[in-house]
Amino acid sequence: MTKKNQEGITVKKNENFSEWFTQLIQECELADLRYNIKGFLVFQPWSVLSMEKMYKYLEEVLQKKGHKPYWFPTVIPESNFKKEASHVKGFTPEVFWVTHGGTKKLEEPLALRPTSETAFYQMFNLWIRSYNDLPFKTYQRGSVFRHETKATRPFLRSREFHWIETHCAHASEKDAFKQVEEDMQTTKEFMHDILGIPFMFFERPAWDKFPGAHRTFAADALNPDGKVIQQPSTHILSQTFSKAFDVKFRDKDGEEKYVWTTCYGPAISRIFASVIITHGDDKGLKFPWEIAPVQVMIVPISDDSQVTKKATALKDKIQKFASVEIDNSDKRPGEKFNHWEMKGIPIRIDLGLKDIKENKITIFRRDLNKKEVVPEKDAIKTIEKISKEFTKNLIKEADKVFKGRIKEAKNINELKIIIKEGTIVKCNFCSVEKDGTHCAEVIEKETGTEVRGTRLDEKSKPSGKCVICNKPAKHIVYVAKSY
Ligand SMILES: [Zn+2]
């Protein structure tokens, strides 16, 4: 990475996405990538302030839906970890182990949590007694550690990432499924309606489930390079973990039964990546109103005392409903404008002496990249109005782009052509159960893509033949390249 002389992003998002993303992170000071362990990064204020807002919103939603917050230890004893066979098999290659306390070897190695099922269920065993305790809905915010074997990318895939994990226990499979539906709804309310990220929720095929899960559901968002990125996933873990950890409850009929467990994992740092990728443009970031680190920036373009006075007066009024700052740095006005556009500030107020004399205010809005000059008396009203439209405009634009990037393929040749266009493919497929594994492997080998799964909200029914083997199709699946 070369250090440039001039501030700003020098490549176009749709021409060189990878370089654009790296420059965006560095130029906007979202993370410093120079920390001296591979795959770990230092998150800087401009991303942390925004991710704090994301946490706050999501935690409020979870609590409203009955989840209680917990703080569990970061370390998990090896013996816990080994209790559920497929879980241990799936995660072992990625676990960081703590083996020493000082110079002394520990009696039992401790895993730095890659995910916390085996920590929570140990305690569920002690806490859950009867059907009255169910559903038992928990969550924690924290970071998890995975020694990724795939290439790491800042925010998208790093070896420590910041997330929320929910762990719930239910009386029946039906209740567990209801929880999964609630998790999917939460994802929509959070990712789409607040953050403006279009995505599709899939049930993953049998060969692509979370280690230890009975059914896995996951949201996929799409990047400009045509690759999908997995966002929150929610899992019905069935009774495998409750059996491994002996989590039972006494039911209404007096019988002891194993609970059904579910877990849901929205990774805040990765969702943040989708926010900046979805809305960012060639100039830089574009934050949805609700999670902008600063929502309004006032830029005085003269140091006349009238301008200073007006800036302070405006700030006082605006801070009643939005976060606002005045840029008093000694950069030239043009530099300031470019800087805050790059940083993705939703609204900028350019305050000059001429405007003040004419009782006017110039407002720049980043959703439409447009300047509006309004009478001073209407300034506050206008800013409030923009704040309400802002995210809706981002959502409209993002949905339009996303919709244009899903296409149907009738055979493998069409599939190959569509994938080259950077598009998600919809096609007929024989089976998402074990018997479809072979066809999925053919797709992967010939096109470098993956069968991402079926949609629960799919309207159309499969008619015709599997895109690979020509057997009658049982499912409509979506195929894409992924990270
Ligand atoms: Zn097939």
Tab-separated table of C-alpha atoms and ligand atoms in Angstrom:
chain	number	residue	atom	x	y	z
A	1	MET	CA	0.000	0.000	0.000
A	2	THR	CA	1.432	3.282	-1.072
A	3	LYS	CA	1.092	6.455	0.906
A	4	LYS	CA	-0.439	9.084	-1.319
A	5	ASN	CA	0.425	12.775	-1.172
A	6	GLN	CA	-3.146	13.887	-1.475
A	7	GLU	CA	-6.160	13.023	0.631
A	8	GLY	CA	-8.952	11.191	-1.118
A	9	ILE	CA	-9.874	8.021	-2.939
A	10	THR	CA	-8.134	7.601	-6.271
A	11	VAL	CA	-9.893	4.548	-7.754
A	12	LYS	CA	-13.480	3.951	-8.793
A	13	LYS	CA	-15.657	1.607	-6.731
A	14	ASN	CA	-16.981	-0.342	-9.710
A	15	GLU	CA	-13.655	-0.531	-11.529
A	16	ASN	CA	-11.383	-1.710	-8.741
A	17	PHE	CA	-13.521	-2.663	-5.775
A	18	SER	CA	-10.770	-4.278	-3.752
A	19	GLU	CA	-8.446	-1.254	-3.880
A	20	TRP	CA	-11.391	1.132	-3.362
A	21	PHE	CA	-12.329	-0.744	-0.171
A	22	THR	CA	-8.766	-0.632	1.167
A	23	GLN	CA	-8.386	3.077	0.399
A	24	LEU	CA	-11.774	3.821	1.963
A	25	ILE	CA	-10.714	2.153	5.225
A	26	GLN	CA	-7.407	3.986	5.341
A	27	GLU	CA	-8.364	7.425	4.019
A	28	CYS	CA	-11.487	7.646	6.185
A	29	GLU	CA	-9.541	6.341	9.194
A	30	LEU	CA	-11.908	3.474	9.917
A	31	ALA	CA	-9.164	1.075	10.938
A	32	ASP	CA	-5.396	1.059	11.149
A	33	LEU	CA	-4.146	-2.081	9.474
A	34	ARG	CA	-0.578	-1.803	10.781
A	35	TYR	CA	-1.084	-3.663	14.057
A	36	ASN	CA	1.619	-6.286	14.221
A	37	ILE	CA	-0.386	-9.513	14.248
A	38	LYS	CA	-1.758	-10.785	10.945
A	39	GLY	CA	-5.550	-10.685	10.702
A	40	PHE	CA	-6.019	-8.296	13.640
A	41	LEU	CA	-6.754	-4.600	13.228
A	42	VAL	CA	-7.186	-1.463	15.268
A	43	PHE	CA	-10.655	0.014	14.880
A	44	GLN	CA	-10.512	3.822	14.862
A	45	PRO	CA	-13.049	6.359	16.168
A	46	TRP	CA	-14.822	6.945	12.860
A	47	SER	CA	-15.909	3.284	12.663
A	48	VAL	CA	-16.238	2.705	16.408
A	49	LEU	CA	-18.635	5.646	16.889
A	50	SER	CA	-20.825	4.236	14.164
A	51	MET	CA	-20.618	0.621	15.357
A	52	GLU	CA	-21.506	1.741	18.895
A	53	LYS	CA	-24.730	3.145	17.461
A	54	MET	CA	-25.335	-0.147	15.654
A	55	TYR	CA	-24.819	-2.073	18.908
A	56	LYS	CA	-27.147	0.238	20.781
A	57	TYR	CA	-29.933	-0.151	18.252
A	58	LEU	CA	-29.625	-3.927	17.990
A	59	GLU	CA	-29.391	-4.479	21.745
A	60	GLU	CA	-32.533	-2.409	22.270
A	61	VAL	CA	-34.375	-4.529	19.701
A	62	LEU	CA	-33.174	-7.783	21.261
A	63	GLN	CA	-34.152	-6.667	24.748
A	64	LYS	CA	-37.587	-5.613	23.508
A	65	LYS	CA	-37.998	-9.116	22.126
A	66	GLY	CA	-37.219	-10.673	25.498
A	67	HIS	CA	-33.460	-11.387	25.353
A	68	LYS	CA	-31.511	-10.720	28.557
A	69	PRO	CA	-27.900	-9.505	28.390
A	70	TYR	CA	-25.004	-11.545	29.813
A	71	TRP	CA	-21.234	-11.152	29.935
A	72	PHE	CA	-19.543	-14.539	29.724
A	73	PRO	CA	-15.815	-15.257	30.137
A	74	THR	CA	-13.727	-15.003	26.980
A	75	VAL	CA	-12.140	-18.398	27.671
A	76	ILE	CA	-13.838	-21.790	27.410
A	77	PRO	CA	-12.360	-24.968	28.959
A	78	GLU	CA	-11.286	-27.573	26.430
A	79	SER	CA	-13.554	-30.135	28.080
A	80	ASN	CA	-16.657	-27.995	27.393
A	81	PHE	CA	-15.542	-27.470	23.885
A	82	LYS	CA	-15.162	-31.177	23.201
A	83	LYS	CA	-18.635	-32.187	24.390
A	84	GLU	CA	-20.429	-31.819	21.045
A	85	ALA	CA	-18.654	-33.834	18.366
A	86	SER	CA	-19.546	-32.007	15.151
A	87	HIS	CA	-19.095	-28.594	16.781
A	88	VAL	CA	-15.579	-29.469	17.886
A	89	LYS	CA	-14.784	-30.900	14.463
A	90	GLY	CA	-15.998	-27.751	12.705
A	91	PHE	CA	-14.253	-25.247	14.943
A	92	THR	CA	-11.026	-26.961	16.037
A	93	PRO	CA	-8.947	-25.814	13.054
A	94	GLU	CA	-9.714	-22.180	13.968
A	95	VAL	CA	-9.327	-22.123	17.750
A	96	PHE	CA	-6.657	-20.087	19.548
A	97	TRP	CA	-5.628	-21.926	22.719
A	98	VAL	CA	-4.408	-20.457	25.981
A	99	THR	CA	-2.038	-23.025	27.403
A	100	HIS	CA	0.019	-21.152	30.007
A	101	GLY	CA	-0.595	-18.958	33.034
A	102	GLY	CA	2.675	-17.094	33.421
A	103	THR	CA	5.355	-19.719	32.930
A	104	LYS	CA	3.223	-22.576	34.283
A	105	LYS	CA	1.385	-24.887	31.963
A	106	LEU	CA	-2.375	-24.883	32.677
A	107	GLU	CA	-3.963	-28.148	33.772
A	108	GLU	CA	-6.493	-27.747	31.012
A	109	PRO	CA	-6.070	-25.657	27.828
A	110	LEU	CA	-8.569	-22.851	27.439
A	111	ALA	CA	-10.086	-21.854	24.101
A	112	LEU	CA	-10.390	-18.176	23.231
A	113	ARG	CA	-14.080	-18.295	22.340
A	114	PRO	CA	-14.681	-18.697	18.602
A	115	THR	CA	-18.418	-18.704	19.503
A	116	SER	CA	-19.975	-19.425	22.896
A	117	GLU	CA	-22.478	-22.293	22.671
A	118	THR	CA	-20.326	-24.491	24.858
A	119	ALA	CA	-19.984	-21.738	27.478
A	120	PHE	CA	-23.680	-20.849	27.632
A	121	TYR	CA	-25.046	-24.405	27.688
A	122	GLN	CA	-22.832	-25.341	30.594
A	123	MET	CA	-24.732	-22.677	32.562
A	124	PHE	CA	-28.153	-23.401	31.005
A	125	ASN	CA	-27.736	-26.801	32.629
A	126	LEU	CA	-27.676	-25.057	36.029
A	127	TRP	CA	-30.337	-22.423	35.333
A	128	ILE	CA	-33.185	-24.130	33.453
A	129	ARG	CA	-35.553	-26.279	35.514
A	130	SER	CA	-39.122	-26.195	34.230
A	131	TYR	CA	-41.280	-25.181	31.281
A	132	ASN	CA	-41.844	-21.926	33.181
A	133	ASP	CA	-38.231	-20.981	32.442
A	134	LEU	CA	-38.797	-21.310	28.674
A	135	PRO	CA	-38.193	-19.749	26.288
A	136	PHE	CA	-34.898	-18.809	27.910
A	137	LYS	CA	-33.502	-15.987	25.777
A	138	THR	CA	-29.998	-14.580	26.269
A	139	TYR	CA	-27.433	-12.573	24.369
A	140	GLN	CA	-24.022	-11.096	24.824
A	141	ARG	CA	-21.980	-8.524	22.933
A	142	GLY	CA	-18.277	-9.143	22.654
A	143	SER	CA	-15.514	-10.211	20.365
A	144	VAL	CA	-14.690	-13.701	19.201
A	145	PHE	CA	-11.469	-15.179	17.874
A	146	ARG	CA	-10.990	-17.450	14.892
A	147	HIS	CA	-7.715	-18.416	13.332
A	148	GLU	CA	-9.114	-18.035	9.822
A	149	THR	CA	-7.528	-20.236	7.212
A	150	LYS	CA	-9.027	-18.207	4.342
A	151	ALA	CA	-7.462	-14.869	3.391
A	152	THR	CA	-8.346	-12.141	5.882
A	153	ARG	CA	-9.870	-8.811	4.817
A	154	PRO	CA	-10.423	-5.907	7.228
A	155	PHE	CA	-14.011	-5.872	8.586
A	156	LEU	CA	-15.070	-8.667	6.239
A	157	ARG	CA	-12.990	-11.463	7.703
A	158	SER	CA	-10.531	-10.841	10.489
A	159	ARG	CA	-9.218	-13.093	13.228
A	160	GLU	CA	-10.965	-11.168	15.973
A	161	PHE	CA	-14.368	-9.713	15.211
A	162	HIS	CA	-17.045	-7.884	17.147
A	163	TRP	CA	-20.514	-9.301	17.343
A	164	ILE	CA	-23.608	-10.141	19.303
A	165	GLU	CA	-24.472	-13.772	19.902
A	166	THR	CA	-27.845	-14.856	21.155
A	167	HIS	CA	-28.450	-18.250	22.743
A	168	CYS	CA	-31.973	-19.444	23.439
A	169	ALA	CA	-33.595	-22.583	24.829
A	170	HIS	CA	-37.102	-23.686	23.824
A	171	ALA	CA	-39.597	-26.377	24.769
A	172	SER	CA	-40.154	-27.679	21.240
A	173	GLU	CA	-38.907	-27.659	17.672
A	174	LYS	CA	-41.892	-25.489	16.766
A	175	ASP	CA	-40.840	-22.855	19.292
A	176	ALA	CA	-37.259	-23.069	18.044
A	177	PHE	CA	-38.435	-22.391	14.505
A	178	LYS	CA	-40.483	-19.428	15.718
A	179	GLN	CA	-37.274	-18.025	17.202
A	180	VAL	CA	-35.506	-18.400	13.865
A	181	GLU	CA	-38.342	-16.486	12.202
A	182	GLU	CA	-38.017	-13.763	14.828
A	183	ASP	CA	-34.246	-13.603	14.192
A	184	MET	CA	-34.859	-13.200	10.468
A	185	GLN	CA	-37.329	-10.404	11.143
A	186	THR	CA	-34.814	-8.709	13.479
A	187	THR	CA	-32.228	-8.928	10.696
A	188	LYS	CA	-34.604	-7.220	8.288
A	189	GLU	CA	-35.480	-4.455	10.755
A	190	PHE	CA	-31.811	-3.847	11.498
A	191	MET	CA	-29.895	-4.522	8.277
A	192	HIS	CA	-32.404	-3.336	5.728
A	193	ASP	CA	-34.691	-0.804	7.396
A	194	ILE	CA	-32.043	1.013	9.469
A	195	LEU	CA	-28.796	0.333	7.622
A	196	GLY	CA	-30.170	0.070	4.097
A	197	ILE	CA	-28.401	-3.170	3.181
A	198	PRO	CA	-30.337	-5.367	0.741
A	199	PHE	CA	-29.886	-9.102	1.351
A	200	MET	CA	-31.535	-12.480	0.919
A	201	PHE	CA	-32.124	-14.958	3.712
A	202	PHE	CA	-31.360	-18.538	2.751
A	203	GLU	CA	-31.723	-21.866	4.390
A	204	ARG	CA	-28.292	-23.358	3.816
A	205	PRO	CA	-28.045	-26.751	2.094
A	206	ALA	CA	-27.375	-29.840	4.200
A	207	TRP	CA	-23.638	-29.751	3.335
A	208	ASP	CA	-23.190	-26.148	4.468
A	209	LYS	CA	-24.595	-25.980	7.992
A	210	PHE	CA	-23.088	-24.457	11.127
A	211	PRO	CA	-21.080	-27.162	12.923
A	212	GLY	CA	-23.580	-28.926	15.195
A	213	ALA	CA	-26.704	-27.346	13.688
A	214	HIS	CA	-29.868	-29.145	12.592
A	215	ARG	CA	-30.918	-26.270	10.275
A	216	THR	CA	-28.944	-23.143	9.338
A	217	PHE	CA	-30.392	-19.906	7.973
A	218	ALA	CA	-28.145	-17.085	6.805
A	219	ALA	CA	-28.401	-13.687	5.174
A	220	ASP	CA	-26.232	-12.945	2.126
A	221	ALA	CA	-25.433	-9.405	1.001
A	222	LEU	CA	-23.750	-8.671	-2.330
A	223	ASN	CA	-20.562	-6.747	-3.078
A	224	PRO	CA	-19.788	-4.894	-6.333
A	225	ASP	CA	-17.257	-7.594	-7.299
A	226	GLY	CA	-20.149	-10.056	-7.552
A	227	LYS	CA	-19.262	-11.963	-4.384
A	228	VAL	CA	-21.794	-12.482	-1.624
A	229	ILE	CA	-20.841	-11.943	1.972
A	230	GLN	CA	-22.583	-13.943	4.691
A	231	GLN	CA	-24.250	-11.678	7.223
A	232	PRO	CA	-26.206	-12.789	10.336
A	233	SER	CA	-27.009	-16.458	10.554
A	234	THR	CA	-29.472	-18.175	12.852
A	235	HIS	CA	-29.500	-21.863	13.650
A	236	ILE	CA	-31.789	-24.503	15.028
A	237	LEU	CA	-29.309	-26.613	16.952
A	238	SER	CA	-31.984	-29.185	17.723
A	239	GLN	CA	-31.243	-31.201	20.887
A	240	THR	CA	-27.647	-32.133	20.108
A	241	PHE	CA	-26.175	-29.542	22.466
A	242	SER	CA	-28.818	-29.976	25.170
A	243	LYS	CA	-28.038	-33.686	25.191
A	244	ALA	CA	-24.288	-33.016	25.292
A	245	PHE	CA	-24.696	-30.571	28.199
A	246	ASP	CA	-27.683	-32.292	29.819
A	247	VAL	CA	-29.975	-29.258	29.611
A	248	LYS	CA	-33.419	-30.558	30.594
A	249	PHE	CA	-36.704	-29.102	31.784
A	250	ARG	CA	-39.755	-30.550	33.483
A	251	ASP	CA	-42.663	-30.154	31.053
A	252	LYS	CA	-46.347	-29.501	31.856
A	253	ASP	CA	-46.975	-33.251	31.705
A	254	GLY	CA	-44.380	-33.777	34.458
A	255	GLU	CA	-41.874	-35.388	32.094
A	256	GLU	CA	-38.220	-34.393	31.855
A	257	LYS	CA	-37.280	-33.316	28.327
A	258	TYR	CA	-34.248	-31.900	26.574
A	259	VAL	CA	-34.572	-28.292	25.427
A	260	TRP	CA	-34.295	-27.203	21.785
A	261	THR	CA	-31.657	-24.547	21.352
A	262	THR	CA	-31.192	-21.779	18.802
A	263	CYS	CA	-28.423	-19.234	18.272
A	264	TYR	CA	-28.116	-16.094	16.177
A	265	GLY	CA	-24.915	-14.187	15.395
A	266	PRO	CA	-24.999	-10.689	13.906
A	267	ALA	CA	-21.358	-9.657	13.451
A	268	ILE	CA	-21.325	-5.896	13.904
A	269	SER	CA	-17.886	-5.327	12.356
A	270	ARG	CA	-18.847	-7.337	9.269
A	271	ILE	CA	-22.257	-5.672	8.928
A	272	PHE	CA	-20.411	-2.359	9.111
A	273	ALA	CA	-18.414	-3.536	6.070
A	274	SER	CA	-21.656	-4.085	4.161
A	275	VAL	CA	-22.864	-0.605	5.190
A	276	ILE	CA	-19.823	1.121	3.745
A	277	ILE	CA	-19.688	-1.134	0.683
A	278	THR	CA	-23.382	-0.782	-0.143
A	279	HIS	CA	-23.623	3.003	0.167
A	280	GLY	CA	-20.089	4.242	-0.442
A	281	ASP	CA	-19.263	5.873	-3.785
A	282	ASP	CA	-16.223	7.181	-5.661
A	283	LYS	CA	-15.999	10.119	-3.252
A	284	GLY	CA	-16.031	7.964	-0.129
A	285	LEU	CA	-18.380	6.973	2.668
A	286	LYS	CA	-22.106	7.564	2.904
A	287	PHE	CA	-23.514	6.815	6.346
A	288	PRO	CA	-27.181	6.087	6.936
A	289	TRP	CA	-28.510	8.891	9.117
A	290	GLU	CA	-29.118	6.689	12.167
A	291	ILE	CA	-25.534	5.469	12.493
A	292	ALA	CA	-23.486	8.417	11.244
A	293	PRO	CA	-20.688	9.218	13.738
A	294	VAL	CA	-21.612	12.900	13.282
A	295	GLN	CA	-24.829	13.770	11.461
A	296	VAL	CA	-24.368	17.449	10.677
A	297	MET	CA	-21.126	19.349	10.051
A	298	ILE	CA	-21.090	23.134	9.988
A	299	VAL	CA	-18.290	24.548	7.855
A	300	PRO	CA	-17.683	28.297	8.365
A	301	ILE	CA	-16.075	29.623	5.196
A	302	SER	CA	-14.999	32.914	6.715
A	303	ASP	CA	-13.616	33.829	10.115
A	304	ASP	CA	-15.805	36.912	10.342
A	305	SER	CA	-17.390	37.184	13.791
A	306	GLN	CA	-20.890	37.198	12.288
A	307	VAL	CA	-20.189	33.782	10.746
A	308	THR	CA	-18.798	32.402	14.014
A	309	LYS	CA	-21.846	33.644	15.878
A	310	LYS	CA	-24.255	32.171	13.348
A	311	ALA	CA	-22.438	28.808	13.406
A	312	THR	CA	-22.773	28.570	17.189
A	313	ALA	CA	-26.436	29.564	17.106
A	314	LEU	CA	-27.195	26.916	14.468
A	315	LYS	CA	-25.289	24.275	16.402
A	316	ASP	CA	-27.340	24.973	19.534
A	317	LYS	CA	-30.577	24.461	17.636
A	318	ILE	CA	-29.475	21.384	15.694
A	319	GLN	CA	-28.031	19.514	18.660
A	320	LYS	CA	-31.525	19.193	20.073
A	321	PHE	CA	-32.263	16.501	17.469
A	322	ALA	CA	-28.971	15.524	15.807
A	323	SER	CA	-25.256	15.215	16.512
A	324	VAL	CA	-23.478	18.255	15.125
A	325	GLU	CA	-19.982	19.751	15.011
A	326	ILE	CA	-18.337	22.913	13.686
A	327	ASP	CA	-15.200	22.489	11.575
A	328	ASN	CA	-12.908	25.263	12.780
A	329	SER	CA	-9.736	23.736	11.336
A	330	ASP	CA	-7.527	25.964	9.212
A	331	LYS	CA	-7.958	23.941	5.988
A	332	ARG	CA	-9.262	25.731	2.930
A	333	PRO	CA	-13.088	25.525	2.462
A	334	GLY	CA	-12.717	23.285	-0.612
A	335	GLU	CA	-10.572	20.848	1.345
A	336	LYS	CA	-13.108	20.787	4.151
A	337	PHE	CA	-15.961	20.050	1.739
A	338	ASN	CA	-14.071	17.138	0.136
A	339	HIS	CA	-13.009	15.842	3.525
A	340	TRP	CA	-16.523	15.625	4.968
A	341	GLU	CA	-17.977	14.224	1.755
A	342	MET	CA	-15.358	11.475	1.911
A	343	LYS	CA	-16.121	10.890	5.593
A	344	GLY	CA	-19.795	10.394	4.744
A	345	ILE	CA	-21.351	13.140	6.854
A	346	PRO	CA	-25.075	13.161	5.938
A	347	ILE	CA	-25.581	16.942	6.055
A	348	ARG	CA	-23.064	19.760	5.719
A	349	ILE	CA	-23.859	23.426	6.206
A	350	ASP	CA	-21.589	25.809	4.303
A	351	LEU	CA	-21.705	29.092	6.150
A	352	GLY	CA	-20.410	32.200	4.326
A	353	LEU	CA	-20.710	35.893	4.992
A	354	LYS	CA	-22.668	36.520	1.784
A	355	ASP	CA	-25.342	33.952	2.706
A	356	ILE	CA	-25.691	35.437	6.170
A	357	LYS	CA	-26.168	38.919	4.767
A	358	GLU	CA	-28.882	37.574	2.452
A	359	ASN	CA	-30.477	35.546	5.280
A	360	LYS	CA	-29.788	32.272	3.467
A	361	ILE	CA	-28.270	28.926	4.410
A	362	THR	CA	-26.503	26.494	2.056
A	363	ILE	CA	-27.097	22.835	2.866
A	364	PHE	CA	-25.261	19.952	1.198
A	365	ARG	CA	-26.910	16.551	1.508
A	366	ARG	CA	-24.799	13.443	0.900
A	367	ASP	CA	-27.743	11.120	0.071
A	368	LEU	CA	-28.380	12.967	-3.219
A	369	ASN	CA	-24.992	14.750	-3.413
A	370	LYS	CA	-26.933	17.991	-3.828
A	371	LYS	CA	-26.728	21.557	-2.529
A	372	GLU	CA	-29.875	23.353	-1.419
A	373	VAL	CA	-30.026	27.059	-0.589
A	374	VAL	CA	-32.887	27.822	1.798
A	375	PRO	CA	-34.084	30.937	3.640
A	376	GLU	CA	-32.489	31.020	7.072
A	377	LYS	CA	-35.814	30.787	8.836
A	378	ASP	CA	-36.444	27.409	7.137
A	379	ALA	CA	-33.016	25.947	7.895
A	380	ILE	CA	-33.942	23.797	10.901
A	381	LYS	CA	-37.154	22.580	9.311
A	382	THR	CA	-35.208	21.584	6.178
A	383	ILE	CA	-32.544	19.700	8.138
A	384	GLU	CA	-35.219	17.801	10.060
A	385	LYS	CA	-36.945	16.928	6.802
A	386	ILE	CA	-33.705	15.683	5.216
A	387	SER	CA	-32.928	13.608	8.307
A	388	LYS	CA	-36.225	11.765	7.862
A	389	GLU	CA	-35.741	11.140	4.122
A	390	PHE	CA	-32.037	10.415	4.226
A	391	THR	CA	-31.886	6.670	4.913
A	392	LYS	CA	-34.997	6.042	2.789
A	393	ASN	CA	-33.125	7.496	-0.187
A	394	LEU	CA	-30.136	5.248	0.472
A	395	ILE	CA	-32.413	2.199	0.767
A	396	LYS	CA	-34.211	3.015	-2.491
A	397	GLU	CA	-30.940	3.267	-4.396
A	398	ALA	CA	-29.433	0.133	-2.826
A	399	ASP	CA	-32.562	-1.966	-3.462
A	400	LYS	CA	-32.582	-0.912	-7.103
A	401	VAL	CA	-28.956	-1.980	-7.597
A	402	PHE	CA	-29.498	-5.285	-5.777
A	403	LYS	CA	-32.643	-6.222	-7.702
A	404	GLY	CA	-30.802	-5.816	-10.993
A	405	ARG	CA	-28.207	-8.333	-9.889
A	406	ILE	CA	-30.258	-11.511	-9.587
A	407	LYS	CA	-30.803	-13.463	-12.807
A	408	GLU	CA	-32.198	-16.854	-13.753
A	409	ALA	CA	-30.182	-19.567	-15.476
A	410	LYS	CA	-31.604	-22.602	-17.289
A	411	ASN	CA	-28.363	-24.522	-17.712
A	412	ILE	CA	-24.707	-24.511	-16.706
A	413	ASN	CA	-23.652	-22.365	-19.684
A	414	GLU	CA	-26.124	-19.632	-18.823
A	415	LEU	CA	-24.998	-19.923	-15.217
A	416	LYS	CA	-21.372	-19.345	-16.205
A	417	ILE	CA	-22.232	-16.267	-18.290
A	418	ILE	CA	-24.369	-14.704	-15.562
A	419	ILE	CA	-21.750	-15.283	-12.879
A	420	LYS	CA	-19.181	-13.480	-15.037
A	421	GLU	CA	-21.454	-10.415	-14.947
A	422	GLY	CA	-21.090	-10.332	-11.152
A	423	THR	CA	-24.642	-11.463	-10.569
A	424	ILE	CA	-26.422	-13.913	-8.261
A	425	VAL	CA	-27.957	-16.833	-10.166
A	426	LYS	CA	-31.371	-18.297	-9.505
A	427	CYS	CA	-31.845	-21.828	-10.873
A	428	ASN	CA	-33.588	-25.177	-10.543
A	429	PHE	CA	-31.763	-27.758	-8.488
A	430	CYS	CA	-32.297	-31.422	-7.698
A	431	SER	CA	-31.869	-31.427	-3.918
A	432	VAL	CA	-30.459	-29.415	-1.023
A	433	GLU	CA	-30.304	-32.606	1.057
A	434	LYS	CA	-27.253	-34.890	1.061
A	435	ASP	CA	-28.197	-36.343	-2.362
A	436	GLY	CA	-27.601	-32.970	-4.015
A	437	THR	CA	-23.979	-32.779	-2.849
A	438	HIS	CA	-22.599	-34.079	-6.134
A	439	CYS	CA	-24.358	-31.434	-8.257
A	440	ALA	CA	-23.214	-28.717	-5.827
A	441	GLU	CA	-19.640	-29.933	-6.256
A	442	VAL	CA	-19.950	-29.809	-10.047
A	443	ILE	CA	-21.165	-26.195	-9.818
A	444	GLU	CA	-18.318	-25.281	-7.509
A	445	LYS	CA	-15.691	-26.956	-9.687
A	446	GLU	CA	-16.872	-25.580	-12.997
A	447	THR	CA	-17.778	-22.040	-11.968
A	448	GLY	CA	-16.079	-21.325	-8.617
A	449	THR	CA	-19.468	-20.571	-7.078
A	450	GLU	CA	-21.487	-22.062	-4.243
A	451	VAL	CA	-25.096	-23.098	-3.796
A	452	ARG	CA	-26.155	-20.612	-1.121
A	453	GLY	CA	-29.490	-22.292	-0.396
A	454	THR	CA	-33.240	-21.898	-0.723
A	455	ARG	CA	-35.396	-18.945	0.252
A	456	LEU	CA	-38.170	-19.447	2.800
A	457	ASP	CA	-40.058	-16.586	1.157
A	458	GLU	CA	-39.633	-17.980	-2.370
A	459	LYS	CA	-42.823	-17.304	-4.293
A	460	SER	CA	-42.256	-19.441	-7.378
A	461	LYS	CA	-42.270	-23.256	-7.403
A	462	PRO	CA	-39.578	-25.363	-9.095
A	463	SER	CA	-40.688	-26.708	-12.444
A	464	GLY	CA	-38.310	-28.446	-14.786
A	465	LYS	CA	-34.964	-30.043	-14.291
A	466	CYS	CA	-31.851	-29.606	-12.160
A	467	VAL	CA	-29.442	-27.236	-13.845
A	468	ILE	CA	-26.711	-29.909	-13.585
A	469	CYS	CA	-28.039	-33.493	-13.530
A	470	ASN	CA	-31.392	-33.046	-15.347
A	471	LYS	CA	-33.285	-34.919	-12.623
A	472	PRO	CA	-36.607	-33.295	-11.690
A	473	ALA	CA	-35.859	-30.209	-9.575
A	474	LYS	CA	-37.121	-30.205	-6.020
A	475	HIS	CA	-35.828	-26.739	-5.181
A	476	ILE	CA	-35.120	-23.291	-6.511
A	477	VAL	CA	-31.661	-22.364	-5.289
A	478	TYR	CA	-29.423	-19.319	-5.512
A	479	VAL	CA	-25.813	-19.646	-6.604
A	480	ALA	CA	-23.050	-17.083	-6.121
A	481	LYS	CA	-19.371	-16.526	-5.541
A	482	SER	CA	-18.514	-15.867	-1.929
A	483	TYR	CA	-15.684	-14.678	0.301
B	1	ZN	ZN	-28.784	-32.209	-9.677
